[in-house]
mmCIF file with all atom_site columns, C-alpha atoms in Angstrom:
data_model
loop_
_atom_site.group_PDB
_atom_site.id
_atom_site.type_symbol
_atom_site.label_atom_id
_atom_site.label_alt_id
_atom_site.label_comp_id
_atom_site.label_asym_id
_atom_site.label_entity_id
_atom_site.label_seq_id
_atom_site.pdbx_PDB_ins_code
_atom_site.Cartn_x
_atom_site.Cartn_y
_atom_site.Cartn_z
_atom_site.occupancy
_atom_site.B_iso_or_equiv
_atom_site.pdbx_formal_charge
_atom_site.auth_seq_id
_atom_site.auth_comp_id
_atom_site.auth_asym_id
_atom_site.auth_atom_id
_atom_site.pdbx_PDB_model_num
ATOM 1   C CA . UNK Y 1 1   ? 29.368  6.214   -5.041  1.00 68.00 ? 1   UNK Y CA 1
ATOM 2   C CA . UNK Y 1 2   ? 29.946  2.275   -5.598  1.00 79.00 ? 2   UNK Y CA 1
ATOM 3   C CA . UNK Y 1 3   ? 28.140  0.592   -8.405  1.00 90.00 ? 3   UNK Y CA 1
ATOM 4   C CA . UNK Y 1 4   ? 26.244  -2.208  -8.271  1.00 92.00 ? 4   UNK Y CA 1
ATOM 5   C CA . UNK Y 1 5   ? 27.743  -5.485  -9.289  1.00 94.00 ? 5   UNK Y CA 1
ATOM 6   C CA . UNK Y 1 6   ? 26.828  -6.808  -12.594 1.00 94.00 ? 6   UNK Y CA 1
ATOM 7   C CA . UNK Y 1 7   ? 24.243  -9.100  -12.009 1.00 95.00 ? 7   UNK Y CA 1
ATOM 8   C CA . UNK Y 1 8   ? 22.418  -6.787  -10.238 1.00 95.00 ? 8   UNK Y CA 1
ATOM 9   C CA . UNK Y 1 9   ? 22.222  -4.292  -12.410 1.00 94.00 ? 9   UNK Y CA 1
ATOM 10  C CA . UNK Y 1 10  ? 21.187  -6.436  -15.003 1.00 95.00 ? 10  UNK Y CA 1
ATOM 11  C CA . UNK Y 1 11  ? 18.452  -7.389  -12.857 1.00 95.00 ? 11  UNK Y CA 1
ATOM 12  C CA . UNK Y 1 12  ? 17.578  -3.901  -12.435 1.00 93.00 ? 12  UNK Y CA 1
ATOM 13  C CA . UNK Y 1 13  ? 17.844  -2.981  -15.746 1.00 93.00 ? 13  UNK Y CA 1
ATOM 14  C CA . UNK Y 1 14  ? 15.726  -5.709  -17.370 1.00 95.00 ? 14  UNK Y CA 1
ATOM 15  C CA . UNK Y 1 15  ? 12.147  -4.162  -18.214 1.00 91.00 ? 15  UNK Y CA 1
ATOM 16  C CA . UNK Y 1 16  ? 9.918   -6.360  -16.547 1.00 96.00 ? 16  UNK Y CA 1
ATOM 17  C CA . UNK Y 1 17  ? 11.728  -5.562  -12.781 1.00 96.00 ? 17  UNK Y CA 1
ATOM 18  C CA . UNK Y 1 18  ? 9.722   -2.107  -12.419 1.00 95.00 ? 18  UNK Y CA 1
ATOM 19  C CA . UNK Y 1 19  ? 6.599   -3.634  -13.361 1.00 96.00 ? 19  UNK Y CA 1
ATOM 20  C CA . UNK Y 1 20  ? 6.774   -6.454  -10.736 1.00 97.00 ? 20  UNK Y CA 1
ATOM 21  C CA . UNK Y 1 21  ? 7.897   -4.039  -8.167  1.00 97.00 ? 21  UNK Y CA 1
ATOM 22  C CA . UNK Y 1 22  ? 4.980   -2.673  -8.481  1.00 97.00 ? 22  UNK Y CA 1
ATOM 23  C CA . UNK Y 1 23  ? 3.156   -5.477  -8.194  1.00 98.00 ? 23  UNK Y CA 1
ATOM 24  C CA . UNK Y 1 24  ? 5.125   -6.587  -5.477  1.00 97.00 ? 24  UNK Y CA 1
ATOM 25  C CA . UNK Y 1 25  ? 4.494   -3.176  -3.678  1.00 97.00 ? 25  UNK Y CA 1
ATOM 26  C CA . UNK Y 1 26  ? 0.539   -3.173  -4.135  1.00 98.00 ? 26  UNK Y CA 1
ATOM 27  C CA . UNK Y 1 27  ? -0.463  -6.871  -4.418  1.00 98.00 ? 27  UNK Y CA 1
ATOM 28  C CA . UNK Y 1 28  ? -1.882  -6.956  -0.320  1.00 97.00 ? 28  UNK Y CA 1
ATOM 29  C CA . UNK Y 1 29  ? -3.743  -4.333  -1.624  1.00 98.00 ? 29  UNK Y CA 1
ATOM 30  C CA . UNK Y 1 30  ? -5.029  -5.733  -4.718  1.00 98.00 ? 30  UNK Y CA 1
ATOM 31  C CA . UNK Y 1 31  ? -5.980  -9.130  -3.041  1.00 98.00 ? 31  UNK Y CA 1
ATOM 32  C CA . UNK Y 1 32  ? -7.581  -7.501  -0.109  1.00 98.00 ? 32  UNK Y CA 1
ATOM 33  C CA . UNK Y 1 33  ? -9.831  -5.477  -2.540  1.00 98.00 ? 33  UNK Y CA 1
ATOM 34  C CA . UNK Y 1 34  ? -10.920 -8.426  -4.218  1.00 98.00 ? 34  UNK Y CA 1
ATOM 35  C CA . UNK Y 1 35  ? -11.200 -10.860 -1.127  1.00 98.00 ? 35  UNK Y CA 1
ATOM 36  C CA . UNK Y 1 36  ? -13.723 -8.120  0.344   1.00 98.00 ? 36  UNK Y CA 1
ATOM 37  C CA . UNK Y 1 37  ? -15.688 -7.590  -2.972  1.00 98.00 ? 37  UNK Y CA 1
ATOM 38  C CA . UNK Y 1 38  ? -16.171 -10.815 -2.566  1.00 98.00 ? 38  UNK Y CA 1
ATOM 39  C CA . UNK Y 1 39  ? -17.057 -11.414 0.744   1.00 98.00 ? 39  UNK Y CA 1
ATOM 40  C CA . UNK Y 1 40  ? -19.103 -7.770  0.986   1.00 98.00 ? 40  UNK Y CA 1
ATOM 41  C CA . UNK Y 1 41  ? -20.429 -8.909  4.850   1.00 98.00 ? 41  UNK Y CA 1
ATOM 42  C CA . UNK Y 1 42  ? -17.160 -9.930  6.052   1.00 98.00 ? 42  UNK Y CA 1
ATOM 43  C CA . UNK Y 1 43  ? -15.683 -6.424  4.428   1.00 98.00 ? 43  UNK Y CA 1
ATOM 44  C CA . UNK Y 1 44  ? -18.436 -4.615  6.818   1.00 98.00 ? 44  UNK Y CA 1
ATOM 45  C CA . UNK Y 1 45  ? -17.658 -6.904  9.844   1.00 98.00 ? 45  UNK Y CA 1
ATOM 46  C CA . UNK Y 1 46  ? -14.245 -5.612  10.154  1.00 97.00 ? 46  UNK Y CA 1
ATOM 47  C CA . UNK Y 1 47  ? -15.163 -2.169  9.808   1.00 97.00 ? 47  UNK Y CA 1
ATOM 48  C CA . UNK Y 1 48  ? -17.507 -2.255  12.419  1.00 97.00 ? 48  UNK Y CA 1
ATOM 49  C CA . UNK Y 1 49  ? -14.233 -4.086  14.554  1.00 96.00 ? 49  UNK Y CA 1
ATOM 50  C CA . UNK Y 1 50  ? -12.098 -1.199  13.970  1.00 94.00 ? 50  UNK Y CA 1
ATOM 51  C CA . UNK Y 1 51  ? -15.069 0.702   14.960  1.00 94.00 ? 51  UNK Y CA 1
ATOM 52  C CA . UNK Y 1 52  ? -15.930 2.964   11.588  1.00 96.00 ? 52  UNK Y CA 1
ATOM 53  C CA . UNK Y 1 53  ? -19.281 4.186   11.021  1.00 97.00 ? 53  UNK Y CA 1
ATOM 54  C CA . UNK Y 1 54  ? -20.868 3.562   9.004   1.00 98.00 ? 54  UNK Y CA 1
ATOM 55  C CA . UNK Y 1 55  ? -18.932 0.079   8.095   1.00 98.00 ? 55  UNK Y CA 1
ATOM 56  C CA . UNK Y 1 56  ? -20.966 -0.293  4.982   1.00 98.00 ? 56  UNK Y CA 1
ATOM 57  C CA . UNK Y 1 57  ? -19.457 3.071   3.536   1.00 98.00 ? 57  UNK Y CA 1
ATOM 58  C CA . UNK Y 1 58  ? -15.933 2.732   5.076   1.00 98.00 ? 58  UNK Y CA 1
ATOM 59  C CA . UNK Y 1 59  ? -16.044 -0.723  3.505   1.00 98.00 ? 59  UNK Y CA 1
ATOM 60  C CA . UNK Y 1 60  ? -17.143 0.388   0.098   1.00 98.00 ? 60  UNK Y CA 1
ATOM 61  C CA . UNK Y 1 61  ? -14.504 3.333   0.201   1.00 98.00 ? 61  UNK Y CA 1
ATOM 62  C CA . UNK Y 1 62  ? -11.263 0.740   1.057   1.00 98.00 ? 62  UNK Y CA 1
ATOM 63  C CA . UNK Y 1 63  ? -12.518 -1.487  -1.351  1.00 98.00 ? 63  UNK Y CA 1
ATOM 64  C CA . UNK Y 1 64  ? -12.436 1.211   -3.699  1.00 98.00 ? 64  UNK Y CA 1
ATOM 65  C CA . UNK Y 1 65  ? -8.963  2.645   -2.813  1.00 98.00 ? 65  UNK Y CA 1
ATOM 66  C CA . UNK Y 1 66  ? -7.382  -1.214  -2.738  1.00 98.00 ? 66  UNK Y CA 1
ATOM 67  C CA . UNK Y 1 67  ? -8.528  -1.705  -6.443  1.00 98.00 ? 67  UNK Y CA 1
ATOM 68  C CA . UNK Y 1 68  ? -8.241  1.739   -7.602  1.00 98.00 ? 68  UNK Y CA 1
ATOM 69  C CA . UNK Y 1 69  ? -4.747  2.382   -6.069  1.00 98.00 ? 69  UNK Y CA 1
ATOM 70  C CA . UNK Y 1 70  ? -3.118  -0.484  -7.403  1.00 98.00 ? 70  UNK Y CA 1
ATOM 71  C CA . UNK Y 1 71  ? -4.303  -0.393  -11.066 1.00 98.00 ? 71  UNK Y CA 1
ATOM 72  C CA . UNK Y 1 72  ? -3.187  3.056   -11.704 1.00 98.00 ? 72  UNK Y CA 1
ATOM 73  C CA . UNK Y 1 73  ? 0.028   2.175   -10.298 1.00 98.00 ? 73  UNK Y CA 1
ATOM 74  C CA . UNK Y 1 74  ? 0.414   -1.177  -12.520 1.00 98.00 ? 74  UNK Y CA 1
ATOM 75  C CA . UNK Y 1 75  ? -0.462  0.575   -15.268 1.00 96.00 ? 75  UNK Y CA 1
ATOM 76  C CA . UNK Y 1 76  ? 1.462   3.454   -14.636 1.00 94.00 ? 76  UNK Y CA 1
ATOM 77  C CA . UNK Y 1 77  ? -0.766  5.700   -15.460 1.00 94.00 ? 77  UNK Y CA 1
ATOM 78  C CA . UNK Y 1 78  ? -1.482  8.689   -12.628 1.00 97.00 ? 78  UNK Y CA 1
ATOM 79  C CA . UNK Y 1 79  ? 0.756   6.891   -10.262 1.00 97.00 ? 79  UNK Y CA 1
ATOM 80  C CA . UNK Y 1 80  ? 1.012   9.931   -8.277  1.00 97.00 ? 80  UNK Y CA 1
ATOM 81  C CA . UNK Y 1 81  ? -2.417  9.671   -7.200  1.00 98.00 ? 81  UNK Y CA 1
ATOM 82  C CA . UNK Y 1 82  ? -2.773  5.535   -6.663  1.00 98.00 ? 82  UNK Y CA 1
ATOM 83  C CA . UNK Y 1 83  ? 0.953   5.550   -4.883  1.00 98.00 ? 83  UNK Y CA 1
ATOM 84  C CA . UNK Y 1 84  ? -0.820  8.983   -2.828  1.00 98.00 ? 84  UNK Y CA 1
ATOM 85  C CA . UNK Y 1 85  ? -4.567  6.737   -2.114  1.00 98.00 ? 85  UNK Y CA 1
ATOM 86  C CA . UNK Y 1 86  ? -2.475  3.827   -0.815  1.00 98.00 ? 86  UNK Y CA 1
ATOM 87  C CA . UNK Y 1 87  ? 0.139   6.214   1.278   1.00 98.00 ? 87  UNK Y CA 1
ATOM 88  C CA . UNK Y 1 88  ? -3.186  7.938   2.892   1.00 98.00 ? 88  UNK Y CA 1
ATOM 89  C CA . UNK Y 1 89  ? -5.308  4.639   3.219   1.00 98.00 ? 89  UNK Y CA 1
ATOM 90  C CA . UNK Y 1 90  ? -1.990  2.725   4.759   1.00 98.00 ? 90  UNK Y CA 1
ATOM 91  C CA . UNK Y 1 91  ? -1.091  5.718   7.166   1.00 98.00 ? 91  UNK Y CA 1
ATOM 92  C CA . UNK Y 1 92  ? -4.957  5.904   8.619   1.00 97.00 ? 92  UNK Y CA 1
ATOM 93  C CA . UNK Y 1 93  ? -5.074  2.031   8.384   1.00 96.00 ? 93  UNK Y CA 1
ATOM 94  C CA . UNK Y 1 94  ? -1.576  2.087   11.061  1.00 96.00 ? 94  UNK Y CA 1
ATOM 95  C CA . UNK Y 1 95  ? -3.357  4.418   13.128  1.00 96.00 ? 95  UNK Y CA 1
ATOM 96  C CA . UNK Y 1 96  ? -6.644  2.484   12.889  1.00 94.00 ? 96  UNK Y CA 1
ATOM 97  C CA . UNK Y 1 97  ? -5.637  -0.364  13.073  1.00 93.00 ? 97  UNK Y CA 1
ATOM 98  C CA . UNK Y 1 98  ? -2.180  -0.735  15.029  1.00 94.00 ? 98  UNK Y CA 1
ATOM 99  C CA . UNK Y 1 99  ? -2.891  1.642   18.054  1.00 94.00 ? 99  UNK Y CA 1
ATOM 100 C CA . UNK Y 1 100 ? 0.123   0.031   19.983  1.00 96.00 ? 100 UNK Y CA 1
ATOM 101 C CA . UNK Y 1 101 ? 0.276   2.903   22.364  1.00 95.00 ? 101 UNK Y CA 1
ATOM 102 C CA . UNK Y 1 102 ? -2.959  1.093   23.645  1.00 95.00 ? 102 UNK Y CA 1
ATOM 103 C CA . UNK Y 1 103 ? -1.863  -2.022  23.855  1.00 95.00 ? 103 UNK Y CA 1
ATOM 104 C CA . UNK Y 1 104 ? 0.305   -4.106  26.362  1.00 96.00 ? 104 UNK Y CA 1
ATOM 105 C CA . UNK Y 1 105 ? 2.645   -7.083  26.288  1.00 97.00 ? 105 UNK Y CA 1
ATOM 106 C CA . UNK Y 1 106 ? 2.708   -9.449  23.566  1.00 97.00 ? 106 UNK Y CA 1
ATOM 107 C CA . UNK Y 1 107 ? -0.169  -7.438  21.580  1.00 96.00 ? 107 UNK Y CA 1
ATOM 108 C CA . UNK Y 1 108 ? 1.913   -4.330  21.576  1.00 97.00 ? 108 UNK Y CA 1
ATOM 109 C CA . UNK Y 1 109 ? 4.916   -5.627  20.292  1.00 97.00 ? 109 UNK Y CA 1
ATOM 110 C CA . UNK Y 1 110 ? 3.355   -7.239  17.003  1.00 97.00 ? 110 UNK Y CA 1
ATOM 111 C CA . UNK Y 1 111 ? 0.727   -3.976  16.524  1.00 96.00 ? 111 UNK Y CA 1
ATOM 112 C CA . UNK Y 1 112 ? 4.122   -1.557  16.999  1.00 97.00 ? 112 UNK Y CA 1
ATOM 113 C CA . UNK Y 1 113 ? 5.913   -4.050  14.361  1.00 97.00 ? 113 UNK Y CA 1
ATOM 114 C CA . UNK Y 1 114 ? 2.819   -3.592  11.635  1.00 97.00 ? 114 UNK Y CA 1
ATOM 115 C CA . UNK Y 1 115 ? 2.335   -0.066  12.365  1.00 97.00 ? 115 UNK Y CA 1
ATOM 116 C CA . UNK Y 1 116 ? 5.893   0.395   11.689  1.00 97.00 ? 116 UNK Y CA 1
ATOM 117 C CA . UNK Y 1 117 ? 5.814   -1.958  8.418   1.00 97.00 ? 117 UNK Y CA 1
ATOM 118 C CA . UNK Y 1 118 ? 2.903   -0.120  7.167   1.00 97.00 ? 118 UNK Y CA 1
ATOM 119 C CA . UNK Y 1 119 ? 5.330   3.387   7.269   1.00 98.00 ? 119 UNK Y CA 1
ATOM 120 C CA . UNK Y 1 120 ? 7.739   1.581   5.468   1.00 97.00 ? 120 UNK Y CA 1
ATOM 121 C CA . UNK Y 1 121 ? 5.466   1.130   2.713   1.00 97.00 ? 121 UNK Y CA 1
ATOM 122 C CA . UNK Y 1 122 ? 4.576   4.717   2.804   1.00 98.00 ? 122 UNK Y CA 1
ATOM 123 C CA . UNK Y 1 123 ? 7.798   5.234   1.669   1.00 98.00 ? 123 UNK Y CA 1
ATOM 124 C CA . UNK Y 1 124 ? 7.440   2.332   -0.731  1.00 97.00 ? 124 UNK Y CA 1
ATOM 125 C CA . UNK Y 1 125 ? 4.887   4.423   -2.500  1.00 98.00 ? 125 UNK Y CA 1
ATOM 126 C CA . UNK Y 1 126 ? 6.444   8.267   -1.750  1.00 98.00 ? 126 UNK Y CA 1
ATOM 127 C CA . UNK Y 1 127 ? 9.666   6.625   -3.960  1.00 97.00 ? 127 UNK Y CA 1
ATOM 128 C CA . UNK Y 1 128 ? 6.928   5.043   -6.322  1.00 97.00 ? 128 UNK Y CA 1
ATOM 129 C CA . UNK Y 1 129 ? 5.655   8.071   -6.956  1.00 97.00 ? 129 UNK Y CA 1
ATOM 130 C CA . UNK Y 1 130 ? 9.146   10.119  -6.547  1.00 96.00 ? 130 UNK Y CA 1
ATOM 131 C CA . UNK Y 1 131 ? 10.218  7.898   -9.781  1.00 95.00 ? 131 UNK Y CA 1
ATOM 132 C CA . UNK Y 1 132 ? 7.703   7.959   -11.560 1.00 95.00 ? 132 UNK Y CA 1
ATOM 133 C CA . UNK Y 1 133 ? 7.553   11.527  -11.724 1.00 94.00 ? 133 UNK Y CA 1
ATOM 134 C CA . UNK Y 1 134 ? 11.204  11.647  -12.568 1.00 93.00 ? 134 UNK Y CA 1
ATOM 135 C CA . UNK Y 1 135 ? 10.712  8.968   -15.602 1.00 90.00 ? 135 UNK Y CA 1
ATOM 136 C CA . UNK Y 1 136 ? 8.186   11.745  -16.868 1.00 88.00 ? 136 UNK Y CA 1
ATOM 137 C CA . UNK Y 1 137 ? 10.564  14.734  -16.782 1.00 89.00 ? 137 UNK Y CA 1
ATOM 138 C CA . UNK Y 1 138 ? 12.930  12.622  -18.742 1.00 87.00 ? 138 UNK Y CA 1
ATOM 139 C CA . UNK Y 1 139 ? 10.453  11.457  -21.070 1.00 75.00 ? 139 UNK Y CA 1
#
């Protein structure tokens, strides 16, 4: 096993760098809970595009799970279960959402290259949450 060169372990040793991870990792999330709080009819209207019934409680529920999920993993408290909300929410939101086995051409190449990005932040938040539960053994 090779170690990392100075500067980069610097970098990952310096407190702040697991914090903005994080914040790195959930921040769509974040702003998209807050852009549809906002905008409550426009939060329904794509619900009812993806074809959820009823939008009004599919809405409320990923509006939930985008603010929820995040804060407990920024504040690293019960990361488990926000890194676990935003794996589950992200995994139904591929299928949902970027059905590229549907699709044809042009449309299936870019919904089979966000259905893909949205397993790699699965693993984003399985390693999250794989972390996390080792910095609590060792605590």
């Amino acid at each position: 096993m090779s170690r990392a060169p100075r500067f980069v372990a610097a970098i990952l040793a310096w407190r702040p760098t697991l914090f903005l991870a994080r914040l790195a990792l959930t921040s769509a999330y974040l702003l998209g809970g807050i852009v549809k709080l906002t905008d409550w009819q426009g939060a329904v209207a794509e619900q009812a595009h993806f074809g959820m019934t009823p939008p009004a409680f599919w809405a409320a529920l990923t509006i939930l799970v985008e603010l929820i999920g995040p804060l407990l993993i920024l504040t690293g408290r019960l990361v488990w279960l926000g890194a676990g909300m935003l794996g589950v929410f992200t995994l139904f939101a591929a299928f949902t959402a970027n059905a590229f086995w549907t699709m044809a051409g042009q449309e299936r190449f870019m919904a089979t290259n966000a259905f893909f990005e949205h397993i790699g932040l699965i693993g984003g938040f399985i390693a999250l949450a794989m972390l996390a539960q080792r910095q609590q053994a060792d605590a």
